[in-house]
CSV table of C-alpha atoms in Angstrom, one decimal:
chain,number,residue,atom,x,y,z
M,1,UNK,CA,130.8,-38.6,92.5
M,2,UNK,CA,132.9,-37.6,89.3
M,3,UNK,CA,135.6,-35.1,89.5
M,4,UNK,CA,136.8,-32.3,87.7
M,5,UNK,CA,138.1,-33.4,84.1
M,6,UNK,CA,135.6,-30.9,82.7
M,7,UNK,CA,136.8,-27.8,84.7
M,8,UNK,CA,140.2,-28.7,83.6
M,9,UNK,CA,139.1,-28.4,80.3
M,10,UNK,CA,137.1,-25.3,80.8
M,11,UNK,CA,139.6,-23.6,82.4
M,12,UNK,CA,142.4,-24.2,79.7
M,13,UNK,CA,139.7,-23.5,76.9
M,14,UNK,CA,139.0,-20.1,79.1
M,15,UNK,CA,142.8,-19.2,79.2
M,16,UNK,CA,143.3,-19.6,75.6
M,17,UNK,CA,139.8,-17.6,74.6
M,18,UNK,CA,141.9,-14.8,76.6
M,19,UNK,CA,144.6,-15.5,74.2
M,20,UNK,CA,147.1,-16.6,76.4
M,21,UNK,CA,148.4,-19.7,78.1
M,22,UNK,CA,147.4,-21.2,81.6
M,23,UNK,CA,150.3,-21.3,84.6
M,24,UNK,CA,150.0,-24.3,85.9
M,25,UNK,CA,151.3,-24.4,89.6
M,26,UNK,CA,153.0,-27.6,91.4
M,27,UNK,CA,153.0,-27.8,95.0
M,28,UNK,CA,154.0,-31.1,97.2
M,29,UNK,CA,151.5,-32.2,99.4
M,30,UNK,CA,152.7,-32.3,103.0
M,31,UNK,CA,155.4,-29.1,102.5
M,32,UNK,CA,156.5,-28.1,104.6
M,33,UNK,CA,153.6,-29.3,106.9
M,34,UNK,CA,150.2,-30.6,105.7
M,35,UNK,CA,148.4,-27.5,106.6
M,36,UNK,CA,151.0,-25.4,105.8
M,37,UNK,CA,151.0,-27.3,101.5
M,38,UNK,CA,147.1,-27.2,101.5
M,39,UNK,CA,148.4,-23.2,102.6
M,40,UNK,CA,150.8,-22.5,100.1
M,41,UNK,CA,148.4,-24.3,97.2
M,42,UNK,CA,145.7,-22.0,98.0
M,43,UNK,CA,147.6,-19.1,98.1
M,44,UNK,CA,149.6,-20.1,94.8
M,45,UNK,CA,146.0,-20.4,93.4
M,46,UNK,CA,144.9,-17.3,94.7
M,47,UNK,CA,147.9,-15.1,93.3
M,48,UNK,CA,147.1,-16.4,89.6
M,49,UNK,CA,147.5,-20.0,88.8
M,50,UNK,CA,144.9,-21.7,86.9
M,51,UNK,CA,145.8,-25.0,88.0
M,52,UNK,CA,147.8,-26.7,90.7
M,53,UNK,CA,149.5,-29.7,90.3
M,54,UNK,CA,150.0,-31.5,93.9
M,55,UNK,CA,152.5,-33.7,94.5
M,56,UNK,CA,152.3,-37.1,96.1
M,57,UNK,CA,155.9,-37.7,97.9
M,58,UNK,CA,157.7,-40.2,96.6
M,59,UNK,CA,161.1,-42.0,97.7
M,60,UNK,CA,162.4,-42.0,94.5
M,61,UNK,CA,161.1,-39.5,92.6
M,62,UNK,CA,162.4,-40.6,89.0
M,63,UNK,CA,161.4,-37.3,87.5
M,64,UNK,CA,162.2,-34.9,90.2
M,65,UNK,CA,165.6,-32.8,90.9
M,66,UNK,CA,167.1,-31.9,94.2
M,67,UNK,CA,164.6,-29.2,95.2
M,68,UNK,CA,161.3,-31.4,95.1
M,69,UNK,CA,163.5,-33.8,96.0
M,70,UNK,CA,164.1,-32.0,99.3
M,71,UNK,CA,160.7,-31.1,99.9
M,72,UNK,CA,159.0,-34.9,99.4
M,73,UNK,CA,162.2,-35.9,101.8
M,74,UNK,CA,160.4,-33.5,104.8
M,75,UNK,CA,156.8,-34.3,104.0
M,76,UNK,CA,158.2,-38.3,104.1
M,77,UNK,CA,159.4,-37.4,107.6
M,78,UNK,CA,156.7,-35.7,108.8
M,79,UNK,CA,154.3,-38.7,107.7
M,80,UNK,CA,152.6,-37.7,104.8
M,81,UNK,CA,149.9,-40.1,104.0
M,82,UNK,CA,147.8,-40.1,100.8
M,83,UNK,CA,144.8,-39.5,103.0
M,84,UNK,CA,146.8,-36.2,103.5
M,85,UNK,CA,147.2,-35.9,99.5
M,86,UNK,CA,143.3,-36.3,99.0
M,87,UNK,CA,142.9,-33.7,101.9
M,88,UNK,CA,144.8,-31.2,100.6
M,89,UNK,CA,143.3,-31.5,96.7
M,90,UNK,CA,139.6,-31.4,98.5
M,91,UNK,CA,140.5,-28.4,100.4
M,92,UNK,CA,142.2,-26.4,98.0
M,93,UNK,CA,139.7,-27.1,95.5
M,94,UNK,CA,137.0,-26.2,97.8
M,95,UNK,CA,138.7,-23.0,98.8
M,96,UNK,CA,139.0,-22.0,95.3
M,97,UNK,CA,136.8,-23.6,92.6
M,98,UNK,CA,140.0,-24.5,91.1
M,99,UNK,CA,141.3,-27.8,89.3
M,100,UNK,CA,143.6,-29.7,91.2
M,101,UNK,CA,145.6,-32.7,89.8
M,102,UNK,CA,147.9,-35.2,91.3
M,103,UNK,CA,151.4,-35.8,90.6
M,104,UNK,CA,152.7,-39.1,91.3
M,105,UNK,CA,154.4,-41.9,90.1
M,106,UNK,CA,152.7,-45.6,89.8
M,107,UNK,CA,153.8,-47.3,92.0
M,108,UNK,CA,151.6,-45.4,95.0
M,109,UNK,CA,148.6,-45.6,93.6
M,110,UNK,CA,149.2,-49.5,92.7
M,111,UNK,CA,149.4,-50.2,96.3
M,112,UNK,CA,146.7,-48.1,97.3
M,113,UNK,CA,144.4,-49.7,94.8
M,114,UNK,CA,143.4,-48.6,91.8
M,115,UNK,CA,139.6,-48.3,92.0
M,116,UNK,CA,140.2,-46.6,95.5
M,117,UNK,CA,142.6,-43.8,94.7
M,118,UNK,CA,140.4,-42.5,91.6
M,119,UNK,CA,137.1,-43.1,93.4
M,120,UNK,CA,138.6,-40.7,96.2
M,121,UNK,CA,140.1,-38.6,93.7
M,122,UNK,CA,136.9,-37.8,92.1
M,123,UNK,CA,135.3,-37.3,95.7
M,124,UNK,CA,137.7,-34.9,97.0
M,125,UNK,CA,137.0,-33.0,93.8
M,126,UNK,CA,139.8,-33.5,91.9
M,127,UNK,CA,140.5,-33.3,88.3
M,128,UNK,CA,142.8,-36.0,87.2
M,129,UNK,CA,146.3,-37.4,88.0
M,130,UNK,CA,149.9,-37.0,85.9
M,131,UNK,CA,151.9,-40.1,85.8
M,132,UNK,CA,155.0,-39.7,84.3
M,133,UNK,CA,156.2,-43.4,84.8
M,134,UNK,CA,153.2,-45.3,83.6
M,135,UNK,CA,153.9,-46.9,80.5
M,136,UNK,CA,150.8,-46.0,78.0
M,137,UNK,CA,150.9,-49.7,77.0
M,138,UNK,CA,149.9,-50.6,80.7
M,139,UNK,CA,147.7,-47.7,81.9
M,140,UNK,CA,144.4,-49.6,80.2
M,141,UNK,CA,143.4,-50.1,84.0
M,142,UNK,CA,144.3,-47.0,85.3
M,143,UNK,CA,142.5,-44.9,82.6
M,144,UNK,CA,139.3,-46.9,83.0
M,145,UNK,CA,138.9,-46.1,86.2
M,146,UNK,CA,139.5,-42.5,85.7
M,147,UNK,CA,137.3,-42.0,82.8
M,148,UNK,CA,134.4,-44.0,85.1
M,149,UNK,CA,135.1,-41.3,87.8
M,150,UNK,CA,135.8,-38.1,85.2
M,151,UNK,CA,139.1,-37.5,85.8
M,152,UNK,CA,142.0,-36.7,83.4
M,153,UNK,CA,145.2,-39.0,83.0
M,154,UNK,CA,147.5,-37.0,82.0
M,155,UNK,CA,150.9,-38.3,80.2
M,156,UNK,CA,154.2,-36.9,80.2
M,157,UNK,CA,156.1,-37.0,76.5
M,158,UNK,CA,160.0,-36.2,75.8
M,159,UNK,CA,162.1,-34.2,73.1
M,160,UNK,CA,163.2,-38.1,72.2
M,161,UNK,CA,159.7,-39.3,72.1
M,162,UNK,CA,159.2,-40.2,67.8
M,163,UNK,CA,156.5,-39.2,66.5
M,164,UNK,CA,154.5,-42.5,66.0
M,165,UNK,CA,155.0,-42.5,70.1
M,166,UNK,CA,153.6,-39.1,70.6
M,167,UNK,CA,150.8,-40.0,68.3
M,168,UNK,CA,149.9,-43.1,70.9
M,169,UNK,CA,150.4,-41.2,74.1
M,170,UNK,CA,148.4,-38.5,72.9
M,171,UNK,CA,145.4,-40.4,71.8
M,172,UNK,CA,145.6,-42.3,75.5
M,173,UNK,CA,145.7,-39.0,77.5
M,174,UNK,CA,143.5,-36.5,77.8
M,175,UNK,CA,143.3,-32.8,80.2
M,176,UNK,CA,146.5,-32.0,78.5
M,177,UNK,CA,149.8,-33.5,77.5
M,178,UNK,CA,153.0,-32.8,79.7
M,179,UNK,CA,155.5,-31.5,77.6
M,180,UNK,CA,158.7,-32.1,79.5
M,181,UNK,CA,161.0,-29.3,77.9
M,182,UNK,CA,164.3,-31.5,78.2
M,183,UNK,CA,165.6,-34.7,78.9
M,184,UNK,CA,166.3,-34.8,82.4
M,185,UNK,CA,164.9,-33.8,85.8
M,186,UNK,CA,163.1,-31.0,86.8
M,187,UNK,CA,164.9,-27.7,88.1
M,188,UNK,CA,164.9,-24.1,87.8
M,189,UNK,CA,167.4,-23.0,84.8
M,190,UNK,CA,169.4,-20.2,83.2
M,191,UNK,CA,167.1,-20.6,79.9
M,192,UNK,CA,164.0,-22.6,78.4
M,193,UNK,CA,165.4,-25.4,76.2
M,194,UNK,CA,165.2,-24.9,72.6
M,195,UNK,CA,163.9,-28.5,72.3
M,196,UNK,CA,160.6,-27.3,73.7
M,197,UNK,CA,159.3,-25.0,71.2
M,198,UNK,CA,159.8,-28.1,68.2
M,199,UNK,CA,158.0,-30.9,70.7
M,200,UNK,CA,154.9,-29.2,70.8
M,201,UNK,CA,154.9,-28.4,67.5
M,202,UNK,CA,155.1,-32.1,67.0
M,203,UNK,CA,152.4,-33.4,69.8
M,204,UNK,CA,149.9,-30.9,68.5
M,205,UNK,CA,150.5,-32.4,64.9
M,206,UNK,CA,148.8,-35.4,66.5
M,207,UNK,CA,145.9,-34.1,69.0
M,208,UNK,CA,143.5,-31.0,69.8
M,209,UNK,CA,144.3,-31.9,73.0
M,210,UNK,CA,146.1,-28.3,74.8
M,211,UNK,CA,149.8,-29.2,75.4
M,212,UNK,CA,151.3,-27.6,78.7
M,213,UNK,CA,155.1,-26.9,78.8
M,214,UNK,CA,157.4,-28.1,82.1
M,215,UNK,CA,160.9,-28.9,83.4
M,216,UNK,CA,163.4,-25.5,83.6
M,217,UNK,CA,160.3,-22.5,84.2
M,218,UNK,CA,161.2,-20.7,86.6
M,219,UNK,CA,160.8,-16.8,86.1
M,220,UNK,CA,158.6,-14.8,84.7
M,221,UNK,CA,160.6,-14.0,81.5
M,222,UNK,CA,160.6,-17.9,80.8
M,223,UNK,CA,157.1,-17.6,81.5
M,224,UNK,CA,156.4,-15.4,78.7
M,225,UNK,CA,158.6,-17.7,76.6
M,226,UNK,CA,157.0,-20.9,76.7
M,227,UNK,CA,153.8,-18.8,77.0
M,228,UNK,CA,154.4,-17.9,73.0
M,229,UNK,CA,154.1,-21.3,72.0
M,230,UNK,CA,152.2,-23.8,74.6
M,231,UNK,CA,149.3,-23.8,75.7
M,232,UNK,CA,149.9,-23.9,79.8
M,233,UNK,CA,153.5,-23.2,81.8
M,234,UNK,CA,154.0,-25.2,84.2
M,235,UNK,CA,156.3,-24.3,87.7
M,236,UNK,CA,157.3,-26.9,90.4
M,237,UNK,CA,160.8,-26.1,91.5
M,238,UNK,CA,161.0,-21.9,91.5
M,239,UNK,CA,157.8,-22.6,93.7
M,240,UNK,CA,159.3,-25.0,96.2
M,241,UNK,CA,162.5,-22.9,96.7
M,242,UNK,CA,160.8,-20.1,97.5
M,243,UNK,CA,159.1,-21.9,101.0
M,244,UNK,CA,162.7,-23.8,101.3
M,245,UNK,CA,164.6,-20.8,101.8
M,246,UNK,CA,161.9,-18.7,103.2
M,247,UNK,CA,162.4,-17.6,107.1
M,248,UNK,CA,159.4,-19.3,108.4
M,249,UNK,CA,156.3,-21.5,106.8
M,250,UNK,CA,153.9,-17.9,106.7
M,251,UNK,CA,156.5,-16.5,104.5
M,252,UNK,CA,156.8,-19.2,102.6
M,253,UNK,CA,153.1,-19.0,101.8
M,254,UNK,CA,153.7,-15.1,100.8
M,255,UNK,CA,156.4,-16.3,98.6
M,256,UNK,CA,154.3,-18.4,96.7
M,257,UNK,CA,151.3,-16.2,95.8
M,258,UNK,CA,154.0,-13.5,94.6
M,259,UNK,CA,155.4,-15.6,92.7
M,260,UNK,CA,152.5,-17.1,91.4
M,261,UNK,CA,151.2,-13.6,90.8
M,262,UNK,CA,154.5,-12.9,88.6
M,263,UNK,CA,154.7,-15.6,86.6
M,264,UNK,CA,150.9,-14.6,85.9
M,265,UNK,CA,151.9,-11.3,84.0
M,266,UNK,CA,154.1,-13.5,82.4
M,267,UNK,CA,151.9,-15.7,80.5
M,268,UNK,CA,149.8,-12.7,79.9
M,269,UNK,CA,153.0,-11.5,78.3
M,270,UNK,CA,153.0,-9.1,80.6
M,271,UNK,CA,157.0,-10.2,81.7
């Protein structure tokens, strides 16, 4: 079974043909329930996004700010499993014909077994997996396996990353590279870092590969912004606050696919 690497591709290749970027979506799996993530992903994918992003719940999320933060906490304590991760990417996918990806730091999947997690991946549908803590250096497994089982492994790079570095993570990744817009954690903000903008100047310098823009996009405004320059948006926190401070988990869902469906007019520039 392979997964989904190739409808990643098509489907960034598709957004910029319309001449505007992709919104890239991120959802944690198990939030607030299991059925209610696999829920809010479908719905986020149904109000616009091109892509969703789901996370696997970590306990110490190295990348992730207080709201994810607060989110992986309730999926933790409700049980979340990675069975649950795989169920949710199969079933959103299914639902949609849409590319999922997984978020989640090394140290799961490293456990779980390497050969297992992609071969399940690529069988629940999925189309690759972001690591942010895998060193490129030591990912020669990893990305072996998920080239066998078409999948895309997906690095994250840094305003501090020098150019020789971006130049190596680049030619190791593939889907897209993770532009992370600041150095720090991720979070909805008053404004889009400056820094942004002159890091993807500087990672597409060394690849053809689309670079996607995250950390501090929450509106739709910021949407637009980053939508000027990358070539995907991506969303995590705006998206998880919304079902956090929603009344109940069907609201939450509704909250999602309006948002989704705003911060779609603003990558169309539409903001």
């Amino acid at each position: 079974m392979s997964g989904n690497l190739q409808l990643l591709n098509d489907t960034l290749a598709a957004a910029k043909s319309e001449g505007r970027s992709a919104l890239i979506a991120y959802l944690p799996a198990g939030f607030p329930t299991v059925d209610g993530g696999i829920e809010a992903v479908k719905a986020a994918l149904d109000g616009g996004a091109d892509v969703v992003e789901v996370g696997l719940p970590h306990s110490d999320p190295v990348l992730d700010g207080p709201v994810i933060q607060t989110a992986d906490d309730i999926a933790l304590r409700g049980g979340v499993r990675i069975a649950d991760v795989m169920r949710t990417v199969r079933e959103a996918h299914a639902a949609t014909g849409k590319p999922i990806l997984v978020m989640t730091y090394w140290n799961p999947i490293d456990r779980y077994g390497v050969e297992r997690f992609t071969a399940e991946l690529a069988e629940a549908g999925g189309a690759g997996c972001i690591l942010p803590d895998l060193p490129v250096q030591e990912s020669a497994l990893w990305r072996e396996h998920a080239e066998k089982h078409g999948l895309a492994t997906v690095f994250v790079v840094a305003p501090s990353s020098k150019d020789e570095r971006l130049a190596e993570i680049t030619a190791a990744g593939s889907g897209f590279v993770y532009a992370a817009s600041l150095m720090g954690v991720t979070g909805t903000r008053e404004s889009v870092s400056s820094q942004a903008e002159d890091l993807v100047r500087r990672t597409r310098a060394t690849t053809g590969t689309p670079v996607c823009v995250g950390l501090g996009v929450s509106t739709p405004a910021q949407a637009a912004q980053v939508a000027r320059f990358a070539d995907g948006v991506i969303v995590g926190s705006a998206f998880v606050k919304r079902m956090l401070d929603a009344p109940d988990d069907a609201a939450g869902v509704e909250a999602v696919r309006e948002l989704a469906g705003d911060l779609a007019e603003g990558v169309r520039g539409r903001a």
